[in-house]
MMTF fields as JSON, N, C-alpha, C and O atoms, coordinates in Angstrom:
{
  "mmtfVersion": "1.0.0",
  "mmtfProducer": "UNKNOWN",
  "numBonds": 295,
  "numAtoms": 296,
  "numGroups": 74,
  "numChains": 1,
  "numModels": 1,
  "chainsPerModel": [1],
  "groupsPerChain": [74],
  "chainIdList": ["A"],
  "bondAtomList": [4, 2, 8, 6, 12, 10, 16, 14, 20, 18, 24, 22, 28, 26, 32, 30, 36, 34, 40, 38, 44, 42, 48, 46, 52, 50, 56, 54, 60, 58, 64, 62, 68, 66, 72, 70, 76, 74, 80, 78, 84, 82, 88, 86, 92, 90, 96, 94, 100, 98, 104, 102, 108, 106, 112, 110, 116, 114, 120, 118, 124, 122, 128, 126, 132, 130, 136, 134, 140, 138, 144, 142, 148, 146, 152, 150, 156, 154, 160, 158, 164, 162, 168, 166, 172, 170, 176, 174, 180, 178, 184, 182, 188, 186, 192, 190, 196, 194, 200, 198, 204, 202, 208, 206, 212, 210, 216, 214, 220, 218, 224, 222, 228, 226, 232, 230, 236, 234, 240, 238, 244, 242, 248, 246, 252, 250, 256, 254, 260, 258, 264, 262, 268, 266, 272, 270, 276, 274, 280, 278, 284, 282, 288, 286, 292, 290],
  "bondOrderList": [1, 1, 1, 1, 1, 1, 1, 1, 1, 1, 1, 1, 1, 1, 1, 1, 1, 1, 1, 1, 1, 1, 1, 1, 1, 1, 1, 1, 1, 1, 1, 1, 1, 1, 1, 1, 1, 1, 1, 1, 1, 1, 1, 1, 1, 1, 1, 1, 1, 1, 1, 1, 1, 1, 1, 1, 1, 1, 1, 1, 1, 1, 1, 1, 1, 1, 1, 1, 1, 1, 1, 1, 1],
  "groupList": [{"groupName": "UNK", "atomNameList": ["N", "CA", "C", "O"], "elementList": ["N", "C", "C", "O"], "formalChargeList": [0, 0, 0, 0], "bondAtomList": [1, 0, 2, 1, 3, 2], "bondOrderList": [1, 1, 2], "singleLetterCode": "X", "chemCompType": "L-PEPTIDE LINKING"}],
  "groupTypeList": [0, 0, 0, 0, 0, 0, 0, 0, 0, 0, 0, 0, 0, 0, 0, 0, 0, 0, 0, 0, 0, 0, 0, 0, 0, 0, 0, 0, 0, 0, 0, 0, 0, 0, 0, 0, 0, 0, 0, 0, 0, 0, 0, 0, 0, 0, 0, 0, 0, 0, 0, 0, 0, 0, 0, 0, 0, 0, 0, 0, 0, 0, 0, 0, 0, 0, 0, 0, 0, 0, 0, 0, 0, 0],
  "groupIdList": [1, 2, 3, 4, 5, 6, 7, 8, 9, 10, 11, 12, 13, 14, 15, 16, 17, 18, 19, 20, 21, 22, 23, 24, 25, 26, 27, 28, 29, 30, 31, 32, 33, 34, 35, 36, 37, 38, 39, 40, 41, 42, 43, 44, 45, 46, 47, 48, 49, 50, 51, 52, 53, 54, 55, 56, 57, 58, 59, 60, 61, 62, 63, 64, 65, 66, 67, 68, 69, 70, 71, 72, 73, 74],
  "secStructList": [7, 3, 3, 3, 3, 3, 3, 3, 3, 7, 6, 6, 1, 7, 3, 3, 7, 7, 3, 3, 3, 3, 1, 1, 7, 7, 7, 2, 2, 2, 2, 2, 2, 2, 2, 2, 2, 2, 2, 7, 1, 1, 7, 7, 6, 6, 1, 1, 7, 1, 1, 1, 6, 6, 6, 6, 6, 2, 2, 2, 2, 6, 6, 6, 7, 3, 3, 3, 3, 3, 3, 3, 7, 7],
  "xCoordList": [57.978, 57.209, 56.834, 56.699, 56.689, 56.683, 55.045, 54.186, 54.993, 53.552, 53.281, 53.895, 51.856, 51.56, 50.368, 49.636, 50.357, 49.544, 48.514, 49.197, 47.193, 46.523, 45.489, 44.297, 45.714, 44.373, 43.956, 44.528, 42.23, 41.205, 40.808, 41.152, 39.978, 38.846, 37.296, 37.101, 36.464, 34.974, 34.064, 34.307, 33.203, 32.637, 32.399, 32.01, 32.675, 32.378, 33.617, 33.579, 34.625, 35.851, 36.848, 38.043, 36.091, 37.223, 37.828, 37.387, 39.174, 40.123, 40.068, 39.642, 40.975, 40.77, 42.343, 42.995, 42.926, 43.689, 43.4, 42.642, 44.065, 44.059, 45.336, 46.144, 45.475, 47.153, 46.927, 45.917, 47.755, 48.058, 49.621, 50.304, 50.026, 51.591, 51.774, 51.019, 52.255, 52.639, 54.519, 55.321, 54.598, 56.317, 56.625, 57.682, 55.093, 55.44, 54.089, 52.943, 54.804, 52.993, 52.072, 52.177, 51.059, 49.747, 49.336, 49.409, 48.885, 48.03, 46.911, 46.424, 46.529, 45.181, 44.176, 43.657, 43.766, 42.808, 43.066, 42.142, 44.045, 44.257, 44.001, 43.666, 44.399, 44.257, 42.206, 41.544, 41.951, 40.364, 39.354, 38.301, 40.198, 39.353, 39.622, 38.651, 41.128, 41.516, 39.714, 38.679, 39.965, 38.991, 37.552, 37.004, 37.18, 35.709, 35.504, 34.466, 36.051, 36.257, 35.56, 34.557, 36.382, 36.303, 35.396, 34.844, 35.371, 34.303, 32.942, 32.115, 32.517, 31.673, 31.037, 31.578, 30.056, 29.638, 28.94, 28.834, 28.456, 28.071, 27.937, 27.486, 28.375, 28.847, 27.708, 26.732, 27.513, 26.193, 27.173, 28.042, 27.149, 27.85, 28.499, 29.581, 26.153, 25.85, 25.906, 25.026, 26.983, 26.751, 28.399, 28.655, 29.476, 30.825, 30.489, 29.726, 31.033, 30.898, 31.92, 33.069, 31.566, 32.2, 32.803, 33.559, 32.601, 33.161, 34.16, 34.76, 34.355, 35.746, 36.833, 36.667, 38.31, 39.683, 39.469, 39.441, 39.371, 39.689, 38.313, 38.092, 37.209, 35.936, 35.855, 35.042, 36.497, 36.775, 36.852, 35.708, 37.739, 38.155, 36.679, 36.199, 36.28, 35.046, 33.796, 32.757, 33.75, 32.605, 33.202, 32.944, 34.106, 34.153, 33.945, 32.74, 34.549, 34.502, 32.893, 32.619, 31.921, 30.744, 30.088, 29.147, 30.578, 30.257, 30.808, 30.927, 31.216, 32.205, 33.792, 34.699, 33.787, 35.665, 36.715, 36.312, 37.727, 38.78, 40.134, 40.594, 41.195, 41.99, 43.308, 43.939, 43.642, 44.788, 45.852, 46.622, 46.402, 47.255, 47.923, 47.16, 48.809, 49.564, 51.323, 52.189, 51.239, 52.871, 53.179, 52.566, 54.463, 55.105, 54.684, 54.33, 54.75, 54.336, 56.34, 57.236, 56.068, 57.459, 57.089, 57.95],
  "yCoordList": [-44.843, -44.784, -46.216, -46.974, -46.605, -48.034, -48.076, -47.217, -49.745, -49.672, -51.096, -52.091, -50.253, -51.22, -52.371, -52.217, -53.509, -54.658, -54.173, -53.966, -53.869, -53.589, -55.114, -54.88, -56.33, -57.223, -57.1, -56.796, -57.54, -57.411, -58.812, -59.675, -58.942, -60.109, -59.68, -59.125, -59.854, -60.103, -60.956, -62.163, -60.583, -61.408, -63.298, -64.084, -63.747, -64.452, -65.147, -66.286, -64.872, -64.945, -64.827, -64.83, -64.673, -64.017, -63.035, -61.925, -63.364, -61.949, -61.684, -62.209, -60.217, -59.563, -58.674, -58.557, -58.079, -57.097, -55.782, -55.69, -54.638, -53.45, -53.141, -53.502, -52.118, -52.076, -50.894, -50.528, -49.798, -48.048, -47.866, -48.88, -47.089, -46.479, -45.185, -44.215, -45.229, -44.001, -44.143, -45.073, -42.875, -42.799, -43.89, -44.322, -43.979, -43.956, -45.239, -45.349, -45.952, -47.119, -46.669, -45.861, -46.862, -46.059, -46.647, -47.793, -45.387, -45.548, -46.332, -46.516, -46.888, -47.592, -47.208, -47.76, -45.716, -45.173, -44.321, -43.659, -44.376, -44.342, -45.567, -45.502, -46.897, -47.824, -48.303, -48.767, -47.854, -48.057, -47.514, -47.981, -46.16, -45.245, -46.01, -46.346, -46.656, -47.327, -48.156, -47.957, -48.941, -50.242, -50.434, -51.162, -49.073, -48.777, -48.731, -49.352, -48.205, -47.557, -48.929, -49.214, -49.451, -50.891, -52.143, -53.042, -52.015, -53.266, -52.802, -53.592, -51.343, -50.789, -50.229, -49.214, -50.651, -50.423, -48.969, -48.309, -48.527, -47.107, -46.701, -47.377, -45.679, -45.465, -44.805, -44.974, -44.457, -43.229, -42.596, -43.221, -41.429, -40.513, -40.289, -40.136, -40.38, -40.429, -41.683, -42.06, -42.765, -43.709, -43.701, -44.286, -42.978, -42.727, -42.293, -41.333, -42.965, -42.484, -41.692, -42.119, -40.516, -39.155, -39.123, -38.189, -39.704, -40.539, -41.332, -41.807, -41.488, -42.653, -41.75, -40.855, -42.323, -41.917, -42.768, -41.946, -43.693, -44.103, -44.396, -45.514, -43.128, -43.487, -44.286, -45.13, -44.597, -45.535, -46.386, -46.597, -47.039, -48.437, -49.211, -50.338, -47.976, -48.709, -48.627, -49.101, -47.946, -48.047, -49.247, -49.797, -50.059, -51.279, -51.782, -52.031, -52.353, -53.106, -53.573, -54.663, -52.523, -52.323, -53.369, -54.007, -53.589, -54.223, -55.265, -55.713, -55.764, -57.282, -57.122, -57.953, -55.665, -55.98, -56.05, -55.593, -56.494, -56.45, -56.315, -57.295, -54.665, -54.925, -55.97, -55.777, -56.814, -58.049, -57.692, -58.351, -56.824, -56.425, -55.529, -55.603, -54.71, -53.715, -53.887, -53.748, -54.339, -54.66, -54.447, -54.802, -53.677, -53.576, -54.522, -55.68, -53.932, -55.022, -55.376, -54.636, -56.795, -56.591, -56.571, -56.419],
  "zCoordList": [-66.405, -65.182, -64.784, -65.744, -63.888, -63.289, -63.33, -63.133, -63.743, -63.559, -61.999, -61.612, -61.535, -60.232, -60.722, -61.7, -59.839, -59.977, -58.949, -57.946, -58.647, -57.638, -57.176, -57.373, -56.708, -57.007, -55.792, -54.746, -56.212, -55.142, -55.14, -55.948, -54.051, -54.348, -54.01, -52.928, -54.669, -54.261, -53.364, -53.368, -52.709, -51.989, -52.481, -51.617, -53.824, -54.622, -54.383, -54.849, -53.858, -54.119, -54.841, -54.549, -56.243, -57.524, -57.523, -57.224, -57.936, -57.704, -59.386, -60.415, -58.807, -59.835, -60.031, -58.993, -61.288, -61.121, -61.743, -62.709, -61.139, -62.122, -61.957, -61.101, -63.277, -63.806, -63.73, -64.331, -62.972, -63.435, -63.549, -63.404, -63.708, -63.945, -62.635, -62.694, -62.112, -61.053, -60.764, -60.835, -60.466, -60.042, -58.19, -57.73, -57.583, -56.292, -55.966, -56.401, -55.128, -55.059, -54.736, -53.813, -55.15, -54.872, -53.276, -52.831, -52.635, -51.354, -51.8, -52.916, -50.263, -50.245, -50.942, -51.913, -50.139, -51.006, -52.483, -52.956, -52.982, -54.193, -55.423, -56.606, -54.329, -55.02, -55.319, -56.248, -53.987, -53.788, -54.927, -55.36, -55.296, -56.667, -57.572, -58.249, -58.011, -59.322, -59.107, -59.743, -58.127, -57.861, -58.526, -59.354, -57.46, -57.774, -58.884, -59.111, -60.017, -61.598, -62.16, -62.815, -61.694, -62.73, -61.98, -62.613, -60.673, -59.815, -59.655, -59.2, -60.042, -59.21, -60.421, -60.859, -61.023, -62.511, -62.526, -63.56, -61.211, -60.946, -59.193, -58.268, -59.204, -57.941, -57.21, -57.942, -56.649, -55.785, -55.154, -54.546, -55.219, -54.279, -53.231, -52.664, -53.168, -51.259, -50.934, -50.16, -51.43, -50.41, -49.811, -48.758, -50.596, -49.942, -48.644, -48.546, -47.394, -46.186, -45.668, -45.551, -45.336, -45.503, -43.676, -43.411, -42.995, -41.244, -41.526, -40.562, -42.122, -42.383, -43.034, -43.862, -42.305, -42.562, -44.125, -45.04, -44.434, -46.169, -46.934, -47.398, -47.068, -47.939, -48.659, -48.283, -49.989, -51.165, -50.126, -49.723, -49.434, -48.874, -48.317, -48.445, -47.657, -46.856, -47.801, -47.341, -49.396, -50.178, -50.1, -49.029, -51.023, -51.298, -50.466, -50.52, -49.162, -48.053, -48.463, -48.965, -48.14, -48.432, -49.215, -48.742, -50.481, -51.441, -51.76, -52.9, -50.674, -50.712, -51.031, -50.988, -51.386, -52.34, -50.974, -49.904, -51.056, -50.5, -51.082, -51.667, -50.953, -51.616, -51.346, -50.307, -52.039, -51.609, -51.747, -51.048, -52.413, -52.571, -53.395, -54.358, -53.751, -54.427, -54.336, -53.472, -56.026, -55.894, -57.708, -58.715, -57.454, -58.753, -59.735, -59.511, -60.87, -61.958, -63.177, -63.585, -63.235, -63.754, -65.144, -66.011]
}
């Protein structure tokens, strides 16, 4: 199974990566859950905004993250 590179950056500017395995590249907001897991030391629920086409994307947005990118890992 192929594994993906997901990196973000923080308001701080440090990037970051996360590594998953999927058959197919992960969507945005697929990649946004990897994100949160690991940038977001505890989540609140009620703060996912449930008006938005990509929730995850815009919790982070929220919190400074930005995802940079998603690309095969060799």
């Amino acid at each position: 199974m192929p594994k993906w590179k997901i990196t973000y950056s923080n308001s701080d500017g440090n990037t970051s990566v996360v590594e998953t395995q999927s058959e197919q590249k992960p969507e945005m907001e697929q990649a946004a859950a990897l994100i949160s897991d690991q940038a977001l030391e505890r989540v609140d629920k009620s703060e996912i905004p449930r008006d938005h086409e990509s929730p995850m994307v815009a919790l982070l947005e929220r919190h400074g993250i930005t995802i940079t990118g998603i690309a095969e890992a060799e």
